[in-house]
Amino acid sequence: MIVLDGVTKRFGDRTVLKGVDLAVARGEVLCLIGGSGSGKSTILRCINGLERHDAGTITVGGIRVDDQGLPAIRRRVAMVFQRFNLFPHRTVLDNVIESPVHVHREPVEQARARAIELLARVDMADHAHSLPSALSGGQQQRVGIARALALRPEAILFDEPTSALDPERVGEVLRVMRELAQDGMTMLIVTHEIDFAREVADRVAFVDQGVIAETGAAADVLTAPQQARTAQFLARVLHRNG
Ligand SMILES: Nc1ncnc2c1ncn2[C@@H]1O[C@H](COP(=O)(O)OP(=O)(O)OP(=O)(O)O)[C@@H](O)[C@H]1O
Ligand SMILES: [Mg+2]
């Protein structure tokens, strides 16, 4: 479904991705873990074309991420951000129908009906007419997920979807993500929630200094990593969380 082959990315004279090879199968949940600045967000941003990669190839559902492929990619791959990125002056419902109606020219009534369905799915139907500022972080993030689903994406990229939340709000967002995974959504998730990754991910990839340093079944990588740097990273994260 998503394939990266030798992807490199430079910012000025700094090379931040140094040949990333990664594949996510249809219906698979892959968690990306790794230290700050290792390149996790850049990988996601290159996949949906928010950043342009310098070399190597990225394909999504067989379509290459390049100037020609980009409109199709943007439709097929949705993104959920750490800071929700909702439009502050629009209601929850309007946030969810924004892209279907204004970018993809869906009829308003159709988009609205689907939005209400999606808001029910993330348990936010009662807040359809609220403004984002009236919601908790966890509620805003659930709206962010409904918005991501509005275009019927084939895959969703999550960039630390719970790390801006109060601890007591993390669970409600992870629950929605767990349900998506069970429904067979293809998901690539940057996360520091190691317990969640262990439970929900099919595979885990550890990113270090712009390369995938280790990848494997979630249970293997998280409990018995092969690489010393993976083990060091996990020890740090688990110590901090615990
Ligand atoms: N637009 C940009 N311009 C210049 N440098 C950038 C830009 N975006 C990212 N970088 C640099 O690229 C490197 C990788 O950044 P990236 O955001 O992908 O890391 P990350 O793994 O997501 O880190 P974090 O866990 O802190 O979110 C960092 O050194 C960062 O400073
Ligand atoms: Mg990041």
Short mmCIF file of C-alpha atoms and ligand atoms in Angstrom, two decimals, residues 40-41 159-160, ligand 2:
data_model
loop_
_atom_site.label_atom_id
_atom_site.label_comp_id
_atom_site.label_asym_id
_atom_site.label_seq_id
_atom_site.Cartn_x
_atom_site.Cartn_y
_atom_site.Cartn_z
CA LYS A 40 9.71 10.52 11.77
CA SER A 41 7.54 13.52 10.88
CA ASP A 159 1.92 12.17 13.78
CA GLU A 160 2.03 11.80 17.58
MG MG B 2 7.89 14.80 14.69
#
